[in-house]
Structure formats: structure tokens, C-alpha cells
Amino acid sequence: MSPLLSFFTSIDPRPKTGVPLKVQLSEIDREMRVPVVLFVTSAILWLQVGTIFAMIASIKLHNPEFLQGFEWLTFGRARSAHLNAMAFGWGNNAIFAVALWIMARLSKVSVKHGGILVVAGAFWNIGVTAGIVGILTGGLTSVEWLEMPPQVAPLLGISYVLVAVWGVIMFRFRAMGHVYVSQWYILGALFWFPWLYIIAQTLILWVPARGTVQAITNWWFGHNVLGLWLTPMGLGAIYYFLPKVLGRPIHSYYLSVLGFWSLALFYNWAGVHHLIGGPIPVWLVSAGIVGSIMMVIPVVVTAINHHMTAAGNWRAVWCSPTLRFIVFGGMSYTLASLAGSAMALRDVNVITHFTQFTIGHAHHGVYAFFTMTMFGGIYFMMPRILNREWPSAALIRTHFWCAAIGITIMMVALHVGGWIQGEMMIALDADGNPKYAFLEIVAMLVPWLFSRSVSGMLLAIGHLAFLVNFFWMLAGRRSAKSQEGPTLLLKENEEEVR
Amino acid sequence: MKNLPLLFTGIFFCLAFSFSGLILSSLIQYGHLEPVTEFVNHPDSGEQIPGAFVEIGGHWVEGVNQPDEQTFPIPSVGLAQQGKQIYIEMGCLYCHSQQVRRKGFGADFERGWGERQTVPRDYILQERVLLGTSRTGPDLMSIGMRQPSAEWHNLHLFNPQITSPGSIMPPFRFLYRTQKIGDTPSPDALKIPDEFPDDQPPPGYEIVPTDRGKALVAYMLSLKLNYELPESRFSQ
């Protein structure tokens, strides 16, 4: 047998026939252990890094003299380091762990040569680190969502392919039979992300397109990082964990089909609404608005599907750490997406565009939906991967409440503050002159920006609780708890829940 | 849904649809815009008629750019071009936009940010387009006309509170350096008002912009919207 052929035979991940399902799943969990632990550990560390940069950027906005002597921490760089640490450090590592694990479990295949995954993951983290150091030291590109110096792109690209290809291999060798909705989302996203990334890199940084074609490419890419990468991965996770923990099937197969295809079709047109009123052909703006409004369909359909699945089980939702986060995420997805559709209307956009409202909206989607969902996924996954329980329910509770209250305060501060900012920006007096001087608007905004820093402190405490709990779990010996049962947030009704 | 090729085809075409609709079609539609001249030479008399497209004898005649004619937009060169690099690497874009919306949509016109809306042709000579999506600070498309003095920009970058009390812009003091006054004070030394004692240099010293500071100010001064395009006239 040629070496090439023997390699392909050796990666055939199909399980041996005749093995009971439970054994298969625990075999899959065992083989995923090393890569998943690597990804989750890096994700959680990046989460802390991103939080630190977030706090620096946030404080600088109401207190501009803060750390002003450090050129590498000037606002534009600190906020870009925050965004990239969160999106590509925390977000992608969390996705690599959670999505690949879901894919492996649903396809009922195990990972052979998991070492390649580990190497790819290591290079991904080296790439993100180099990118963030680049941002801080003057390599910032000032292209939104593509801030890292273009030199790190090949490294990220190669590591991404090495990771993503496993998702496709798993799907290719899946156990025959029904393909679950989470698998479509994950497969779609694994394919969409590199396409978006390569086109954006090429048309903006390597061979810059002429004029504002760059801006269109930028928002096609930037919005689709949310729409076709973070969102499908988050939704795939919700579709997996919600029925799994509740022990009942998803409400409607047909609604999940409709939700998936309408999302795939409409979301990728929506990004242009970031350029409403801007120097691009008006028909493109209109197309973007149509795409944004049509997003109501997948959002409502998915919301109904999730709600009907969870309905009547609210006590279980409240007891399970996974579901508390996941349901918070799912509800935020509905709210954030509907708000996003509304923001694409010209009458709303003229107020919200260019204000803190947009920044609030971005955090609504990326934090309240995506990040909360990934927290939930990690809370479910790690006990199965490590064969240990989470050491402290109190820390999980702290994490949940800090995150939930923190992000709620941030939403109120940025949405309300941003809306007032937008109204003041366009308000005209009877003579047709601006009613408020620019610096009056800035002064109005400062208390809202200050409340955002307060909310950031809460989130930081939550993230710290998560970090402590995770490393405690990782370091702890096999605890007695794994025999007693899972760590739940309400002890007394344990039987009822299971 | 079990059919892998069908699933994959769907996944492919969904993104291909928006890729061709948004990216490829805008490349085709206006990916080759050229600068324009303000004049069309009359085919018979050779007389110059203002406008990039002029109707002569029932036909639309397009102006042909001559080597010695001024074409628009005006490219930014030299020091200003270096300053743009500083603007990019400091991330100024995250608070400042560079686009003017049409009159009646928002209050860009009323705030004095530009006499006309900006159109795709305004950006064709820029290697990196910095439209921006946030106005935590004002729009800068025409800042070189609103604040034409380098002194103002230097004070503003050194400490925004000097020129704009209550601003939340960070100070960029690292673009300036304190040096001993030579035989004669430097012409570009900052004249910091007495109300800012903490910012004063020690006696016998002066604060001057570094090369990067000079470049950034040159870029600010080069941002002007003082020309018309056939598709966007003043007061539109």
C-alpha cells in the first residue's frame, strides 16, 4: 500500500460496527480531548486578554488622559486589539472546540491524527498573537474586522484550513442516516468563512479595489463574519444543546430547514446597510436593506422553533448551567437580529448610524448571543471531555449573573446613549442650523460611556470566575462529583431535572 | 436532508449570489472610474466648456483629460501621503468618518462638513479608503478647509482640550518632542496657552512636532472638498 493511501485509510474515522452508541460517544470524547482542551484553554485566555483591552479602550473614551503616554495603547489600537482578541482569539478557538466536537458527535466519527489539529491550533494562536502585537506596534490596517497586518493572513489561513478540513472529513465519513440541522450550520460556516476572508484580504489589502468598492467588500466581509461565521456556529450549538439537555427532540424539522436556508440566502446581503447614505451606488444600499429586512424570516422561524422546544421546561433551563447560558443567547439572537433589521431602515439608520448605538448592537450580537451560547456549550462539553464535573456551582452562578447583568447594562447604556447621540446629531433649529454643537453631544455621551465601563467591570469579574473554575477543573483530580452527577445551579431539584 | 452534493451546492450558491451581486457587480459597475477634467473641448472651435459631460449638437461629449489639465479628484502626495499612514496606524478611523451624506439625510451639510455629498469618484485615487462608520468625533472629509492652520492641528493633537474643551479625543503627545531652544526658537514650536500649565515645556525648552506629527498635520490640511465633480455639484 502506498504511503499516501495508507494515510487516507488511517484517517477513516468511522467507528467499528456493533459498538453501542454510548461507548462510541465516549470514545469520540476521549479522542477529541487533547485538541478540545487546547482550544478551550486558548479561548479562555484570549477572553481575558480581550477583556483587558476592552477595559482600556472603554475607560479611554470617557477619560482620554488614561494611559495616554503609551503610544501602543492609544484608543484606535486598544479597541482593535480588543476586537481581534475577542473575534479571532476567543471566538474562533471556542468555535473550533465546540463546533468540531458537535460535528464529531453528530457524525459519530472519531478523530484520527488529532495531533494535526493540535499543531494547527498552536499556529492559529501564534498567528493571532502576532496579529495583535502587529496592531499595537503600528501594523494596524484600519480596515474594520480585518485589522491585523496582512502578513499574518497566510499563517491564519493555513491553520484555519488544517482545522476546518477535519470538520469536512468528519461530515464526509459520517454515520449514514439523518443529517441534523447543527451539521448544516457548521458545514456551511466552515466553507463560508475562508471565502469571505480571502476575498476581503485580496480586494482590500493585497490588490486594493478601486475606491469605495473596498468599502462594500469590507462590509460584505465584516457583517458576514457575524452572519455566516459566528451566527451559524452559535445557532448550530443552540440546536444541539437545547434538545440534548432537555431530552426532547427539536420542535419542527421544517422550521429548521426554512431557518437555515433563509439565513444562508439573506444574511450575506445585509452588510451594505453600514454604508447607507455613503458614497456607493444607491441600488446596492437598497439591496442591502432588502437583505436586512428579509432576515426577519430566519430569525422569527428559529425563535419559534427554539421557544417551542424549551417551552414547559423552564425549570430545567434554570437548573442547567448550559441551558441558562444557551437560552439567554438564543433570546438575545432574536432581539439583536430584529433590532438589526430595524437599523437598516433609512429612517432609523439616519439616527443610529455613526453612533454608539451601532457599537451596542455589535455587542448584542457577538456577546449576548454568540459568546453566551459558547459559554453554555463549554459548560456542557468539558465534563464529557475530561470526565470531571465543574468544581464550583457558585462560580458558574457568578459567571452567569455578572455576564447577564453586565451585558444588559451595556445594552441599555449604548443603545439609549447612542440613540440620544444620533437624535442630537441631526437635530436642526428653526433656522436650519444644527441645534447642538458637537462638543455638547460629546458631553452628553460621557456618562453613558462611563456606565459602559461599569458594565465591563462586571463582565471582567464573570470572565475571571470562568477562568478560575476552568483551571480548577483542569488541575483537579477526578472528582467524586462525576459519580454523584452533574454540577447544577439549583441542587434541591436534581431528580426532577434529570 | 441527506444529500451532500445538494446541501453543498446550496451552501455554495447562497454566498456566490451575494458575492456576485455585491462585489463583482460593483467592480464591473464602477471599478474603473477615472479622474475627470472640468472642461470639454468643443470639437469644432476647440473652446473649453465647463463640465465633464457636455451636450454639443445633440450628442453627449465626454471631456478627455489632457496632461497639463487639472483633473479631479486631486491626488494626495508627499508628506500628506505619509501622514495618511499615521492616520491609519493610529486607528483614527474608529472615531472619525470621511464621507459627506446628501443634503436632507442627516445633518452633514448643516454642520459644515462639506458643500456637497461625496460620491465614489472622490475616493478612486486612494489606495486605502477610510470611510469610517463612527462619528465619536466629527467628519474629516473637509477638515483642511474648516481648520486651515497647522498651529491649530498641532495644539489639537498635542492636547485636544486646548482647542476643544470637553473633547474625549486622546492626546497624541508622542507625536511631539521637547527640545532645548537653539539660537532661535523653532518656527513650528507649539504656543501652549497659559491656562495649561501642565503642558508647558520647562524654561529654555520648546515643544515641536516630530516628523510623524508633521506628516499627520499635513494630511489633515490636505483633506479638502473644494472641487466639483460632474455627478456632485456644490450645494447638492
PDB file of C-alpha atoms in Angstrom, chain A residues 60-61 64-65 68 71 74-77 79-80 138 140-144 147 171 174 177 179 184 187-188 191-192 195-196 199 203 205 208-217 219-220 228 253 260-261 264-265 268-269 272 274-281 283-284 346 350 353-354 356 421 424-426 428 432 434 436-439 441-442 446 449, chain B residues 1-2 4 6-8 10-12 14-19 21-23 25-27 29-35 85 87-95 97 99-102 105-108 110-111 113 117-120 123-138 159 161 164-174 212:
ATOM      1  CA  LYS A  60     -10.137  55.948  27.482  1.00  0.00           C
ATOM      2  CA  LEU A  61     -13.406  57.009  25.906  1.00  0.00           C
ATOM      3  CA  PRO A  64      -8.876  60.336  27.487  1.00  0.00           C
ATOM      4  CA  GLU A  65      -5.807  61.041  29.634  1.00  0.00           C
ATOM      5  CA  GLN A  68      -2.052  58.449  27.284  1.00  0.00           C
ATOM      6  CA  GLU A  71       1.538  55.055  22.022  1.00  0.00           C
ATOM      7  CA  THR A  74      -3.859  54.669  22.035  1.00  0.00           C
ATOM      8  CA  PHE A  75      -7.611  54.254  21.631  1.00  0.00           C
ATOM      9  CA  GLY A  76      -7.665  53.121  17.998  1.00  0.00           C
ATOM     10  CA  ARG A  77      -5.131  50.398  18.693  1.00  0.00           C
ATOM     11  CA  ARG A  79     -10.026  48.830  20.637  1.00  0.00           C
ATOM     12  CA  SER A  80      -8.718  46.972  17.602  1.00  0.00           C
ATOM     13  CA  GLY A 138       1.845  50.146  14.104  1.00  0.00           C
ATOM     14  CA  LEU A 140      -2.995  48.337  12.218  1.00  0.00           C
ATOM     15  CA  THR A 141      -4.724  48.410   8.835  1.00  0.00           C
ATOM     16  CA  SER A 142      -7.771  50.482   9.860  1.00  0.00           C
ATOM     17  CA  VAL A 143      -9.985  48.111   7.881  1.00  0.00           C
ATOM     18  CA  GLU A 144     -12.814  47.103  10.170  1.00  0.00           C
ATOM     19  CA  GLU A 147      -7.203  44.973  11.470  1.00  0.00           C
ATOM     20  CA  PHE A 171     -19.030  15.043   7.839  1.00  0.00           C
ATOM     21  CA  ARG A 174     -20.491  10.420   8.998  1.00  0.00           C
ATOM     22  CA  GLY A 177     -28.848   8.330   8.093  1.00  0.00           C
ATOM     23  CA  VAL A 179     -28.168  14.753   8.971  1.00  0.00           C
ATOM     24  CA  TRP A 184     -25.624  22.050   8.112  1.00  0.00           C
ATOM     25  CA  LEU A 187     -20.538  22.753   7.453  1.00  0.00           C
ATOM     26  CA  GLY A 188     -21.852  25.939   5.837  1.00  0.00           C
ATOM     27  CA  PHE A 191     -16.984  26.788   3.979  1.00  0.00           C
ATOM     28  CA  TRP A 192     -18.184  30.420   4.011  1.00  0.00           C
ATOM     29  CA  TRP A 195     -14.225  32.545   1.092  1.00  0.00           C
ATOM     30  CA  LEU A 196     -15.132  35.791   2.853  1.00  0.00           C
ATOM     31  CA  ILE A 199     -11.851  37.921  -0.907  1.00  0.00           C
ATOM     32  CA  LEU A 203      -9.632  43.188  -2.627  1.00  0.00           C
ATOM     33  CA  LEU A 205      -5.162  44.705   1.278  1.00  0.00           C
ATOM     34  CA  PRO A 208      -6.841  47.095  -3.450  1.00  0.00           C
ATOM     35  CA  ALA A 209     -10.003  47.533  -5.477  1.00  0.00           C
ATOM     36  CA  ARG A 210     -10.770  50.986  -6.761  1.00  0.00           C
ATOM     37  CA  GLY A 211     -12.353  53.469  -4.377  1.00  0.00           C
ATOM     38  CA  THR A 212     -15.405  52.536  -2.427  1.00  0.00           C
ATOM     39  CA  VAL A 213     -15.625  49.026  -3.890  1.00  0.00           C
ATOM     40  CA  GLN A 214     -13.291  48.421  -0.953  1.00  0.00           C
ATOM     41  CA  ALA A 215     -15.924  49.690   1.453  1.00  0.00           C
ATOM     42  CA  ILE A 216     -18.537  47.349   0.016  1.00  0.00           C
ATOM     43  CA  THR A 217     -16.119  44.418   0.220  1.00  0.00           C
ATOM     44  CA  TRP A 219     -18.894  45.329   4.923  1.00  0.00           C
ATOM     45  CA  TRP A 220     -19.758  42.264   2.935  1.00  0.00           C
ATOM     46  CA  LEU A 228     -22.069  33.493   8.226  1.00  0.00           C
ATOM     47  CA  TYR A 253     -37.761  19.854  11.308  1.00  0.00           C
ATOM     48  CA  PHE A 260     -31.215  27.615   7.722  1.00  0.00           C
ATOM     49  CA  TRP A 261     -31.799  28.349   4.053  1.00  0.00           C
ATOM     50  CA  ALA A 264     -27.955  31.459   4.169  1.00  0.00           C
ATOM     51  CA  LEU A 265     -29.725  33.358   1.422  1.00  0.00           C
ATOM     52  CA  ASN A 268     -24.934  37.844   3.294  1.00  0.00           C
ATOM     53  CA  TRP A 269     -26.651  40.790   1.582  1.00  0.00           C
ATOM     54  CA  VAL A 272     -24.229  47.032   2.969  1.00  0.00           C
ATOM     55  CA  HIS A 274     -23.374  50.009   7.139  1.00  0.00           C
ATOM     56  CA  LEU A 275     -22.972  52.294   4.128  1.00  0.00           C
ATOM     57  CA  ILE A 276     -26.455  53.838   3.959  1.00  0.00           C
ATOM     58  CA  GLY A 277     -26.008  57.423   2.809  1.00  0.00           C
ATOM     59  CA  GLY A 278     -22.414  56.678   1.849  1.00  0.00           C
ATOM     60  CA  PRO A 279     -20.634  57.160  -1.462  1.00  0.00           C
ATOM     61  CA  ILE A 280     -21.751  53.971  -3.197  1.00  0.00           C
ATOM     62  CA  PRO A 281     -24.449  53.314  -5.807  1.00  0.00           C
ATOM     63  CA  TRP A 283     -29.120  50.330  -5.626  1.00  0.00           C
ATOM     64  CA  LEU A 284     -26.508  48.480  -3.600  1.00  0.00           C
ATOM     65  CA  ARG A 346     -33.329  54.532   6.288  1.00  0.00           C
ATOM     66  CA  VAL A 350     -30.148  58.156   9.856  1.00  0.00           C
ATOM     67  CA  HIS A 353     -25.580  55.284  12.012  1.00  0.00           C
ATOM     68  CA  PHE A 354     -22.202  56.636  13.212  1.00  0.00           C
ATOM     69  CA  GLN A 356     -22.649  54.251  19.909  1.00  0.00           C
ATOM     70  CA  GLN A 421     -26.423  60.973  20.355  1.00  0.00           C
ATOM     71  CA  MET A 424     -28.776  65.363  18.744  1.00  0.00           C
ATOM     72  CA  MET A 425     -26.523  64.974  15.710  1.00  0.00           C
ATOM     73  CA  ILE A 426     -29.318  65.510  13.221  1.00  0.00           C
ATOM     74  CA  LEU A 428     -31.914  71.299  13.466  1.00  0.00           C
ATOM     75  CA  GLY A 432     -31.994  75.117   9.753  1.00  0.00           C
ATOM     76  CA  PRO A 434     -27.630  72.327  13.993  1.00  0.00           C
ATOM     77  CA  TYR A 436     -26.419  71.138  19.356  1.00  0.00           C
ATOM     78  CA  ALA A 437     -22.727  71.877  18.989  1.00  0.00           C
ATOM     79  CA  PHE A 438     -20.593  68.771  18.515  1.00  0.00           C
ATOM     80  CA  LEU A 439     -18.943  69.112  21.913  1.00  0.00           C
ATOM     81  CA  ILE A 441     -23.140  65.906  22.163  1.00  0.00           C
ATOM     82  CA  VAL A 442     -19.818  64.562  23.414  1.00  0.00           C
ATOM     83  CA  VAL A 446     -19.732  60.760  28.613  1.00  0.00           C
ATOM     84  CA  LEU A 449     -19.730  55.711  28.170  1.00  0.00           C
TER      85      LEU A 449
ATOM     86  CA  MET B   1     -31.661  16.412   4.364  1.00  0.00           C
ATOM     87  CA  LYS B   2     -29.183  13.708   3.498  1.00  0.00           C
ATOM     88  CA  LEU B   4     -24.481  16.016   0.493  1.00  0.00           C
ATOM     89  CA  LEU B   6     -27.304  19.191  -2.857  1.00  0.00           C
ATOM     90  CA  LEU B   7     -26.509  20.625   0.552  1.00  0.00           C
ATOM     91  CA  PHE B   8     -23.105  21.749  -0.621  1.00  0.00           C
ATOM     92  CA  GLY B  10     -26.934  25.271  -1.774  1.00  0.00           C
ATOM     93  CA  ILE B  11     -24.257  26.442   0.626  1.00  0.00           C
ATOM     94  CA  PHE B  12     -22.075  27.459  -2.311  1.00  0.00           C
ATOM     95  CA  CYS B  14     -26.069  31.252  -1.340  1.00  0.00           C
ATOM     96  CA  LEU B  15     -22.762  33.014  -0.870  1.00  0.00           C
ATOM     97  CA  ALA B  16     -21.999  33.109  -4.583  1.00  0.00           C
ATOM     98  CA  PHE B  17     -25.249  35.010  -5.016  1.00  0.00           C
ATOM     99  CA  SER B  18     -24.286  37.891  -2.759  1.00  0.00           C
ATOM    100  CA  PHE B  19     -20.661  37.748  -3.865  1.00  0.00           C
ATOM    101  CA  GLY B  21     -24.429  40.697  -6.590  1.00  0.00           C
ATOM    102  CA  LEU B  22     -22.440  42.953  -4.316  1.00  0.00           C
ATOM    103  CA  ILE B  23     -18.758  42.529  -5.073  1.00  0.00           C
ATOM    104  CA  SER B  25     -21.222  43.799  -9.897  1.00  0.00           C
ATOM    105  CA  SER B  26     -19.768  46.842  -8.157  1.00  0.00           C
ATOM    106  CA  LEU B  27     -16.353  46.027  -9.600  1.00  0.00           C
ATOM    107  CA  GLN B  29     -20.190  48.936 -12.454  1.00  0.00           C
ATOM    108  CA  TYR B  30     -17.636  51.353 -11.070  1.00  0.00           C
ATOM    109  CA  GLY B  31     -14.386  49.527 -10.533  1.00  0.00           C
ATOM    110  CA  HIS B  32     -12.750  51.526 -13.345  1.00  0.00           C
ATOM    111  CA  LEU B  33     -13.805  55.097 -12.607  1.00  0.00           C
ATOM    112  CA  GLU B  34     -11.270  57.633 -13.874  1.00  0.00           C
ATOM    113  CA  PRO B  35     -10.490  61.153 -12.718  1.00  0.00           C
ATOM    114  CA  GLN B  85      -0.180  56.165   7.049  1.00  0.00           C
ATOM    115  CA  TYR B  87      -3.769  58.169  10.495  1.00  0.00           C
ATOM    116  CA  ILE B  88      -4.204  54.506   9.549  1.00  0.00           C
ATOM    117  CA  GLU B  89      -1.857  53.035  12.124  1.00  0.00           C
ATOM    118  CA  MET B  90      -3.265  55.150  14.976  1.00  0.00           C
ATOM    119  CA  GLY B  91      -6.787  53.960  14.153  1.00  0.00           C
ATOM    120  CA  CYS B  92      -8.270  57.477  13.765  1.00  0.00           C
ATOM    121  CA  LEU B  93     -10.929  55.887  11.565  1.00  0.00           C
ATOM    122  CA  TYR B  94     -12.614  54.325  14.576  1.00  0.00           C
ATOM    123  CA  CYS B  95     -13.898  57.730  15.676  1.00  0.00           C
ATOM    124  CA  SER B  97     -15.542  59.251   9.233  1.00  0.00           C
ATOM    125  CA  GLN B  99     -17.811  60.900   3.923  1.00  0.00           C
ATOM    126  CA  VAL B 100     -20.472  63.555   3.458  1.00  0.00           C
ATOM    127  CA  ARG B 101     -24.063  62.458   3.058  1.00  0.00           C
ATOM    128  CA  ARG B 102     -26.504  64.249   0.790  1.00  0.00           C
ATOM    129  CA  PHE B 105     -30.143  62.937   5.001  1.00  0.00           C
ATOM    130  CA  GLY B 106     -28.580  63.588   8.388  1.00  0.00           C
ATOM    131  CA  ALA B 107     -27.102  67.000   9.121  1.00  0.00           C
ATOM    132  CA  ASP B 108     -23.675  66.692   7.476  1.00  0.00           C
ATOM    133  CA  GLU B 110     -25.734  71.838   8.084  1.00  0.00           C
ATOM    134  CA  ARG B 111     -22.738  71.026  10.274  1.00  0.00           C
ATOM    135  CA  TRP B 113     -18.749  69.136   6.887  1.00  0.00           C
ATOM    136  CA  GLN B 117     -22.177  64.913  -0.919  1.00  0.00           C
ATOM    137  CA  THR B 118     -19.213  62.659  -1.604  1.00  0.00           C
ATOM    138  CA  VAL B 119     -19.506  60.152  -4.437  1.00  0.00           C
ATOM    139  CA  PRO B 120     -17.494  57.081  -5.493  1.00  0.00           C
ATOM    140  CA  TYR B 123     -12.147  58.044  -3.460  1.00  0.00           C
ATOM    141  CA  ILE B 124     -10.694  56.481  -6.610  1.00  0.00           C
ATOM    142  CA  LEU B 125      -7.130  57.686  -6.055  1.00  0.00           C
ATOM    143  CA  GLN B 126      -6.930  56.376  -2.504  1.00  0.00           C
ATOM    144  CA  GLU B 127      -5.143  53.108  -2.024  1.00  0.00           C
ATOM    145  CA  ARG B 128      -6.970  52.596   1.261  1.00  0.00           C
ATOM    146  CA  VAL B 129     -10.454  54.026   1.555  1.00  0.00           C
ATOM    147  CA  LEU B 130     -11.250  55.279   5.060  1.00  0.00           C
ATOM    148  CA  LEU B 131     -14.977  55.986   5.024  1.00  0.00           C
ATOM    149  CA  GLY B 132     -15.399  55.094   8.697  1.00  0.00           C
ATOM    150  CA  THR B 133     -18.585  54.070  10.477  1.00  0.00           C
ATOM    151  CA  SER B 134     -18.352  56.074  13.675  1.00  0.00           C
ATOM    152  CA  ARG B 135     -18.639  59.755  14.465  1.00  0.00           C
ATOM    153  CA  THR B 136     -17.490  59.833  18.037  1.00  0.00           C
ATOM    154  CA  GLY B 137     -15.544  62.755  16.570  1.00  0.00           C
ATOM    155  CA  PRO B 138     -16.573  64.945  13.638  1.00  0.00           C
ATOM    156  CA  ASN B 159      -3.800  68.126  23.841  1.00  0.00           C
ATOM    157  CA  GLN B 161      -8.540  70.152  25.494  1.00  0.00           C
ATOM    158  CA  SER B 164     -11.799  71.618  22.026  1.00  0.00           C
ATOM    159  CA  PRO B 165     -12.604  71.713  25.753  1.00  0.00           C
ATOM    160  CA  GLY B 166     -14.541  68.614  26.828  1.00  0.00           C
ATOM    161  CA  SER B 167     -13.334  66.536  23.876  1.00  0.00           C
ATOM    162  CA  ILE B 168     -12.834  62.820  24.511  1.00  0.00           C
ATOM    163  CA  MET B 169     -10.116  62.503  21.895  1.00  0.00           C
ATOM    164  CA  PRO B 170      -6.916  61.043  23.350  1.00  0.00           C
ATOM    165  CA  PRO B 171      -3.870  63.316  23.354  1.00  0.00           C
ATOM    166  CA  PHE B 172      -1.175  62.291  20.886  1.00  0.00           C
ATOM    167  CA  ARG B 173       1.743  63.753  22.840  1.00  0.00           C
ATOM    168  CA  PHE B 174       4.034  61.050  21.491  1.00  0.00           C
ATOM    169  CA  ARG B 212       5.268  61.840  12.161  1.00  0.00           C
TER     170      ARG B 212
END
